[in-house]
Backbone as JSON, one array per atom type, in Angstrom:
{
  "sequence": "MSLGARWVLLSLLFGATVGARLAWLWQADELQKQEAGYELQLAQKDLAHSREREAAASAALDQLKQQQVARRDLEDRLQVQDKTHWKEMNDAQQAQARLRDRLATADLRLSVLVDAGAVAAQGCGGGVRAPAGTGGVVDGALRAQLDPAHARRIVAITDEGDRAVIALKACQAYVREVTQ",
  "N": [[-99.98, -18.87, 0.24], [-99.3, -22.04, -0.88], [-98.81, -25.26, 0.57], [-97.09, -26.9, -0.92], [-95.77, -25.04, -2.48], [-94.46, -23.74, -0.54], [-92.75, -25.71, 0.33], [-91.15, -26.02, -1.91], [-90.06, -23.49, -2.13], [-88.74, -23.47, 0.31], [-86.98, -25.63, -0.07], [-85.51, -24.63, -2.21], [-84.34, -22.43, -0.98], [-82.91, -23.77, 1.01], [-81.19, -25.28, -0.65], [-79.79, -23.21, -1.9], [-78.52, -22.13, 0.31], [-76.92, -24.29, 1.17], [-75.4, -24.6, -1.15], [-74.1, -22.12, -1.22], [-72.68, -22.32, 1.14], [-71.01, -24.52, 0.54], [-69.58, -23.42, -1.63], [-68.33, -21.35, -0.29], [-66.67, -22.81, 1.51], [-65.09, -24.19, -0.35], [-63.8, -22.06, -1.61], [-62.4, -20.99, 0.59], [-60.7, -23.11, 1.1], [-59.18, -23.11, -1.27], [-57.99, -20.6, -1.04], [-56.44, -21.04, 1.25], [-54.66, -22.94, 0.21], [-53.38, -21.38, -1.75], [-52.28, -19.43, -0.09], [-50.53, -21.0, 1.44], [-48.81, -21.77, -0.61], [-47.75, -19.25, -1.37], [-46.52, -18.54, 1.03], [-44.55, -20.51, 1.13], [-43.08, -19.84, -1.17], [-42.19, -17.28, -0.39], [-40.66, -17.97, 1.84], [-38.66, -19.48, 0.6], [-37.53, -17.51, -1.05], [-36.64, -15.75, 0.92], [-34.78, -17.37, 2.23], [-32.96, -17.8, 0.11], [-32.17, -15.15, -0.3], [-30.99, -14.54, 2.18], [-28.88, -16.36, 2.14], [-27.47, -15.33, -0.02], [-26.77, -12.8, 0.98], [-25.17, -13.66, 3.09], [-23.1, -14.93, 1.67], [-22.07, -12.71, 0.3], [-21.21, -11.17, 2.46], [-19.29, -12.88, 3.49], [-17.49, -12.95, 1.34], [-16.72, -10.27, 1.36], [-15.46, -10.15, 3.86], [-13.36, -11.95, 3.39], [-11.99, -10.56, 1.39], [-11.27, -8.32, 2.86], [-9.56, -9.51, 4.74], [-7.52, -10.35, 3.0], [-6.62, -7.86, 2.09], [-5.71, -6.81, 4.51], [-3.62, -8.58, 5.08], [-1.97, -8.05, 2.88], [-1.43, -5.38, 3.43], [-0.08, -5.59, 5.89], [2.17, -7.03, 5.0], [3.27, -5.12, 3.26], [3.8, -3.08, 5.13], [5.71, -4.41, 6.68], [7.76, -4.78, 4.77], [8.32, -2.11, 4.19], [9.2, -1.28, 6.68], [11.55, -2.76, 6.94], [12.96, -1.61, 4.82], [13.1, 0.98, 5.82], [14.72, 0.6, 8.05], [17.04, -0.2, 6.73], [17.56, 2.12, 5.24], [17.95, 3.92, 7.38], [20.25, 2.77, 8.5], [22.08, 3.03, 6.37], [22.12, 5.82, 6.2], [23.08, 6.47, 8.76], [25.59, 5.19, 8.67], [26.79, 6.7, 6.63], [26.82, 9.22, 7.84], [28.51, 8.69, 10.0], [30.87, 8.06, 8.61], [31.36, 10.53, 7.38], [31.71, 12.06, 9.68], [34.03, 10.89, 10.73], [35.77, 11.57, 8.65], [35.69, 14.38, 8.85], [36.82, 14.64, 11.4], [39.38, 13.62, 10.94], [40.3, 15.52, 9.14], [40.27, 17.76, 10.79], [42.21, 17.17, 12.68], [44.43, 17.27, 11.18], [45.32, 14.92, 10.24], [44.6, 14.07, 7.84], [44.76, 15.45, 4.63], [43.17, 17.28, 2.14], [43.63, 17.22, -1.33], [44.0, 18.47, -4.68], [44.1, 17.61, -8.16], [46.32, 19.27, -10.31], [46.61, 21.02, -13.33], [49.47, 20.49, -15.05], [50.5, 21.97, -17.15], [49.25, 24.47, -16.86], [50.33, 25.38, -14.47], [53.04, 25.49, -15.09], [52.97, 27.41, -17.05], [52.39, 29.67, -15.63], [54.64, 29.99, -14.24], [54.98, 28.96, -11.78], [56.14, 27.05, -9.19], [55.02, 25.86, -7.02], [53.52, 23.62, -6.6], [52.94, 20.32, -5.38], [54.41, 17.3, -6.08], [52.84, 14.27, -6.37], [53.5, 10.96, -5.35], [53.19, 8.09, -7.47], [50.36, 6.24, -6.9], [49.07, 3.02, -5.81], [46.42, 2.72, -6.44], [45.95, 4.75, -8.19], [45.65, 6.35, -11.41], [46.99, 8.34, -12.62], [50.3, 9.07, -13.11], [52.5, 10.28, -10.88], [51.27, 12.83, -10.66], [50.75, 16.37, -10.57], [49.85, 17.93, -7.61], [47.79, 19.96, -5.5], [47.44, 21.11, -2.23], [44.48, 21.62, -0.32], [43.09, 24.39, 1.49], [42.32, 23.96, 4.95], [39.78, 24.98, 5.82], [38.37, 25.22, 3.42], [38.4, 22.55, 2.72], [36.8, 21.48, 4.75], [34.34, 22.65, 4.07], [33.91, 21.46, 1.58], [33.71, 18.78, 2.36], [31.39, 19.0, 3.9], [29.54, 19.66, 1.93], [29.66, 17.34, 0.33], [28.72, 15.58, 2.22], [26.05, 16.42, 2.54], [25.22, 15.85, -0.05], [25.58, 13.05, -0.11], [23.68, 12.3, 1.81], [21.39, 13.2, 0.52], [21.35, 11.54, -1.75], [21.02, 9.05, -0.52], [18.54, 9.45, 0.7], [16.99, 9.84, -1.59], [17.21, 7.31, -2.8], [15.86, 5.84, -0.84], [13.29, 6.96, -1.05], [12.66, 6.2, -3.68], [12.67, 3.41, -3.4], [10.56, 3.16, -1.61], [8.39, 4.08, -3.18], [8.45, 2.14, -5.17], [7.74, -0.14, -3.66], [5.19, 0.55, -2.72], [3.72, 0.85, -5.07], [3.61, -1.69, -6.12]],
  "CA": [[-99.1, -19.8, -0.38], [-99.65, -23.42, -0.58], [-97.79, -26.05, 1.25], [-96.14, -27.37, -1.93], [-94.94, -23.92, -2.88], [-93.57, -23.45, 0.59], [-91.68, -26.72, 0.32], [-90.27, -25.71, -3.05], [-89.3, -22.31, -1.73], [-87.84, -23.87, 1.38], [-85.91, -26.46, -0.62], [-84.62, -23.75, -2.98], [-83.57, -21.67, 0.0], [-81.96, -24.7, 1.6], [-80.2, -25.6, -1.69], [-78.93, -22.04, -2.09], [-77.69, -22.02, 1.51], [-75.92, -25.36, 1.11], [-74.49, -24.27, -2.26], [-73.26, -21.0, -0.79], [-71.73, -22.82, 2.14], [-70.01, -25.33, -0.17], [-68.72, -22.49, -2.38], [-67.51, -20.66, 0.71], [-65.65, -23.75, 1.98], [-64.16, -24.46, -1.45], [-62.99, -20.85, -1.77], [-61.49, -20.91, 1.74], [-59.67, -24.14, 0.88], [-58.31, -22.61, -2.34], [-57.21, -19.49, -0.48], [-55.43, -21.63, 2.14], [-53.63, -23.53, -0.64], [-52.6, -20.28, -2.33], [-51.51, -18.82, 1.0], [-49.42, -21.9, 1.75], [-47.86, -21.65, -1.73], [-47.07, -17.96, -1.25], [-45.62, -18.6, 2.19], [-43.41, -21.34, 0.73], [-42.26, -19.02, -2.07], [-41.54, -16.23, 0.4], [-39.63, -18.61, 2.66], [-37.55, -19.83, -0.29], [-36.86, -16.26, -1.43], [-35.95, -15.25, 2.11], [-33.61, -18.23, 2.42], [-31.99, -17.48, -0.95], [-31.64, -13.81, -0.04], [-30.08, -14.59, 3.33], [-27.66, -17.03, 1.69], [-26.76, -14.38, -0.87], [-26.17, -11.81, 1.89], [-24.1, -14.33, 3.83], [-21.99, -15.11, 0.74], [-21.48, -11.39, 0.06], [-20.48, -10.79, 3.68], [-18.1, -13.74, 3.56], [-16.55, -12.46, 0.33], [-16.18, -8.99, 1.84], [-14.51, -10.45, 4.94], [-12.17, -12.54, 2.78], [-11.26, -9.48, 0.73], [-10.7, -7.5, 3.92], [-8.41, -10.25, 5.26], [-6.45, -10.27, 2.01], [-6.08, -6.5, 2.12], [-4.96, -6.65, 5.75], [-2.37, -9.32, 4.92], [-1.14, -7.28, 1.95], [-0.99, -4.16, 4.14], [0.96, -5.99, 6.85], [3.38, -7.34, 4.23], [3.83, -3.84, 2.82], [4.37, -2.4, 6.3], [6.95, -5.11, 7.05], [8.8, -4.45, 3.78], [8.69, -0.71, 4.38], [9.97, -1.19, 7.92], [12.89, -3.26, 6.62], [13.6, -0.57, 4.02], [13.38, 2.11, 6.7], [15.91, 0.24, 8.83], [18.18, -0.16, 5.81], [17.81, 3.53, 4.97], [18.53, 4.52, 8.58], [21.61, 2.26, 8.65], [22.9, 3.7, 5.35], [22.28, 7.23, 6.59], [23.94, 6.49, 9.94], [26.95, 4.86, 8.22], [27.31, 7.85, 5.89], [27.12, 10.28, 8.81], [29.72, 8.3, 10.74], [32.02, 8.2, 7.71], [31.62, 11.96, 7.25], [32.25, 12.54, 10.96], [35.44, 10.45, 10.79], [36.52, 12.38, 7.7], [35.85, 15.71, 9.44], [37.78, 14.53, 12.5], [40.73, 13.46, 10.38], [40.7, 16.82, 8.58], [40.49, 18.69, 11.9], [43.47, 16.83, 13.36], [45.48, 17.33, 10.16], [45.72, 13.55, 9.91], [44.27, 13.92, 6.42], [44.7, 16.72, 3.91], [42.59, 17.13, 0.81], [44.4, 17.85, -2.4], [43.37, 18.37, -6.0], [45.03, 17.52, -9.28], [46.54, 20.55, -10.96], [47.1, 20.89, -14.69], [50.89, 20.83, -15.04], [50.73, 23.02, -18.15], [48.79, 25.75, -16.32], [51.28, 25.79, -13.43], [54.29, 25.83, -15.76], [52.75, 28.65, -17.79], [52.39, 30.77, -14.68], [55.95, 30.06, -13.64], [54.81, 28.64, -10.37], [56.63, 25.73, -8.85], [54.53, 25.61, -5.67], [52.75, 22.4, -6.51], [53.59, 19.17, -4.78], [54.24, 16.1, -6.91], [52.43, 13.11, -5.58], [54.02, 9.72, -5.91], [52.17, 7.26, -8.1], [49.76, 5.31, -5.94], [48.65, 1.74, -6.39], [45.05, 2.84, -6.95], [45.83, 5.9, -9.07], [45.95, 6.16, -12.82], [47.9, 9.41, -13.01], [51.63, 8.79, -12.57], [53.24, 11.44, -10.4], [50.55, 14.04, -11.05], [50.96, 17.56, -9.76], [48.7, 18.08, -6.71], [47.83, 21.13, -4.62], [46.65, 20.85, -1.02], [43.44, 22.62, -0.06], [43.01, 25.01, 2.8], [41.42, 23.15, 5.8], [38.41, 25.52, 5.84], [37.75, 24.8, 2.15], [38.23, 21.1, 2.79], [35.62, 21.22, 5.58], [33.15, 23.0, 3.29], [33.74, 20.42, 0.56], [33.21, 17.59, 3.05], [29.99, 19.27, 4.27], [28.74, 19.56, 0.7], [29.54, 15.92, -0.05], [27.86, 14.95, 3.23], [24.67, 16.71, 2.15], [24.96, 15.09, -1.28], [25.41, 11.64, 0.24], [22.38, 12.15, 2.46], [20.34, 13.37, -0.5], [21.31, 10.32, -2.57], [20.43, 7.97, 0.3], [17.1, 9.76, 0.84], [16.37, 9.58, -2.89], [17.09, 5.85, -2.94], [14.8, 5.39, 0.06], [12.01, 7.36, -1.65], [12.41, 5.34, -4.85], [12.31, 2.07, -2.9], [9.21, 3.28, -1.04], [7.43, 4.17, -4.28], [8.4, 0.81, -5.81], [6.99, -1.06, -2.8], [3.78, 0.94, -2.62], [3.04, 0.67, -6.36], [3.6, -3.1, -6.53]],
  "C": [[-99.41, -21.21, 0.08], [-98.47, -24.14, 0.02], [-96.74, -26.55, 0.25], [-95.21, -26.26, -2.37], [-93.97, -23.56, -1.77], [-92.43, -24.45, 0.61], [-90.7, -26.42, -0.82], [-89.41, -24.5, -2.68], [-88.3, -22.65, -0.64], [-86.7, -24.73, 0.84], [-84.96, -25.63, -1.48], [-83.74, -22.92, -2.03], [-82.53, -22.56, 0.66], [-80.85, -25.05, 0.6], [-79.24, -24.44, -1.92], [-77.99, -21.88, -0.9], [-76.59, -23.07, 1.48], [-74.92, -25.07, 0.0], [-73.55, -23.13, -1.89], [-72.23, -21.46, 0.21], [-70.63, -23.65, 1.48], [-69.05, -24.44, -0.97], [-67.78, -21.75, -1.43], [-66.38, -21.56, 1.2], [-64.62, -24.04, 0.89], [-63.22, -23.26, -1.65], [-62.0, -20.7, -0.63], [-60.37, -21.92, 1.59], [-58.68, -23.69, -0.19], [-57.42, -21.48, -1.82], [-56.12, -20.01, 0.47], [-54.3, -22.26, 1.33], [-52.75, -22.45, -1.26], [-51.72, -19.62, -1.27], [-50.31, -19.68, 1.37], [-48.36, -21.84, 0.66], [-47.08, -20.36, -1.66], [-46.09, -17.95, -0.08], [-44.38, -19.42, 1.86], [-42.48, -20.56, -0.2], [-41.51, -17.93, -1.31], [-40.42, -16.81, 1.27], [-38.41, -18.97, 1.81], [-36.79, -18.57, -0.71], [-36.06, -15.68, -0.26], [-34.69, -16.05, 2.38], [-32.54, -17.93, 1.38], [-31.36, -16.11, -0.71], [-30.67, -13.81, 1.13], [-28.79, -15.31, 2.97], [-26.81, -16.11, 0.82], [-26.06, -13.32, -0.02], [-25.0, -12.42, 2.65], [-22.88, -14.54, 2.93], [-21.3, -13.78, 0.46], [-20.68, -10.93, 1.27], [-19.21, -11.6, 3.82], [-17.05, -13.29, 2.56], [-15.92, -11.14, 0.76], [-15.17, -9.21, 2.96], [-13.23, -11.06, 4.39], [-11.32, -11.47, 2.1], [-10.59, -8.59, 1.77], [-9.47, -8.18, 4.52], [-7.24, -10.18, 4.3], [-5.81, -8.89, 2.0], [-5.26, -6.26, 3.38], [-3.62, -7.38, 5.66], [-1.43, -8.56, 3.99], [-0.61, -6.02, 2.63], [0.1, -4.49, 5.15], [2.27, -6.31, 6.13], [4.06, -6.06, 3.76], [4.47, -3.1, 3.99], [5.67, -3.07, 6.73], [8.07, -4.77, 6.08], [9.27, -3.01, 3.95], [9.5, -0.51, 5.65], [11.4, -1.67, 7.69], [13.64, -2.21, 5.81], [13.96, 0.64, 4.88], [14.61, 1.83, 7.55], [17.16, 0.3, 7.96], [18.55, 1.28, 5.51], [18.46, 4.2, 6.17], [19.97, 4.07, 8.76], [22.54, 2.92, 7.63], [23.17, 5.15, 5.74], [23.22, 7.35, 7.78], [25.39, 6.19, 9.54], [27.57, 6.04, 7.48], [27.67, 8.98, 6.84], [28.36, 9.95, 9.62], [30.96, 8.45, 9.88], [32.37, 9.68, 7.54], [32.2, 12.53, 8.54], [33.72, 12.13, 11.1], [36.3, 11.29, 9.85], [36.73, 13.79, 8.24], [36.87, 15.7, 10.58], [39.2, 14.41, 11.97], [41.22, 14.76, 9.76], [41.02, 17.8, 9.7], [41.81, 18.42, 12.59], [44.66, 16.86, 12.41], [46.05, 15.96, 9.87], [45.52, 13.31, 8.42], [44.2, 15.31, 5.82], [44.1, 16.44, 2.54], [43.48, 17.85, -0.19], [43.67, 17.63, -3.71], [44.46, 18.24, -7.05], [45.12, 18.88, -9.95], [47.09, 20.26, -12.35], [48.54, 21.38, -14.73], [51.21, 21.93, -16.03], [50.34, 24.38, -17.62], [49.76, 26.27, -15.28], [52.59, 26.23, -14.08], [54.15, 27.15, -16.5], [52.79, 29.85, -16.86], [53.76, 30.92, -14.01], [55.93, 29.72, -12.17], [55.3, 27.23, -10.12], [56.14, 25.31, -7.48], [53.77, 24.31, -5.52], [53.57, 21.27, -5.93], [53.34, 17.98, -5.68], [53.9, 14.94, -6.0], [53.05, 11.87, -6.2], [52.88, 8.91, -6.5], [51.65, 6.27, -7.07], [49.34, 4.03, -6.63], [47.25, 1.84, -6.97], [44.9, 3.97, -7.94], [46.21, 5.58, -10.5], [47.0, 7.17, -13.26], [49.24, 9.17, -12.32], [52.31, 10.09, -12.18], [52.58, 12.75, -10.77], [50.85, 15.17, -10.08], [49.7, 17.8, -8.94], [48.9, 19.34, -5.87], [46.94, 20.83, -3.42], [45.67, 21.99, -0.8], [43.56, 23.16, 1.35], [42.04, 24.18, 3.66], [39.98, 23.67, 5.84], [37.67, 25.13, 4.56], [37.48, 23.3, 2.16], [37.0, 20.76, 3.63], [34.33, 21.55, 4.82], [32.87, 21.94, 2.21], [33.18, 19.15, 1.19], [31.75, 17.79, 3.46], [29.08, 19.15, 3.05], [28.57, 18.11, 0.28], [28.68, 15.16, 0.95], [26.39, 15.18, 2.88], [24.29, 15.94, 0.89], [24.74, 13.61, -1.0], [24.06, 11.4, 0.89], [21.23, 12.28, 1.46], [20.22, 12.13, -1.37], [20.67, 9.18, -1.79], [18.93, 8.2, 0.46], [16.36, 9.5, -0.47], [16.19, 8.09, -3.13], [15.97, 5.31, -2.06], [13.42, 5.76, -0.5], [11.66, 6.49, -2.85], [12.0, 3.94, -4.41], [10.9, 2.09, -2.32], [8.15, 3.29, -2.15], [7.32, 2.82, -4.99], [7.56, -0.15, -4.98], [5.5, -0.73, -2.78], [3.04, 0.68, -3.93], [3.03, -0.77, -6.83], [2.24, -3.69, -6.33]]
}
């Protein structure tokens, strides 16, 4: 090979090497730019995602606080209703106890209205005429006194009825409060 051909071959080889190196550097620069762009996009997505998670957590905490406040309010209202129910029940039991005591000491006697026609038809004059009271509508109605044992059973039945009515009112109030 001649010296001129060697120079041509050497210059072509040198040109190819320089061209390859320049292409390599340009490609590396482009890859760095793309990498920086991707890193920026990932950082923005990560920031947006973390803000979204933070907002969701904050909303969940706010909702939890609202539910806790509502629960405390409900518990307070139910406690007030429970106290009211207990007081009503206690008052009814005390009234029934006083009534039983008065019946036991013969301080109070229970009597019932008797149909005057039924007593007259039987020829029985054993009924006691009650004087007209200020709160009564029946003027001088015929009344019969009950046996104390029957009176106690009637008072016990009314006591159970009163307690049932008070318990029913308490249950209805509870359901109203819970369903609000």
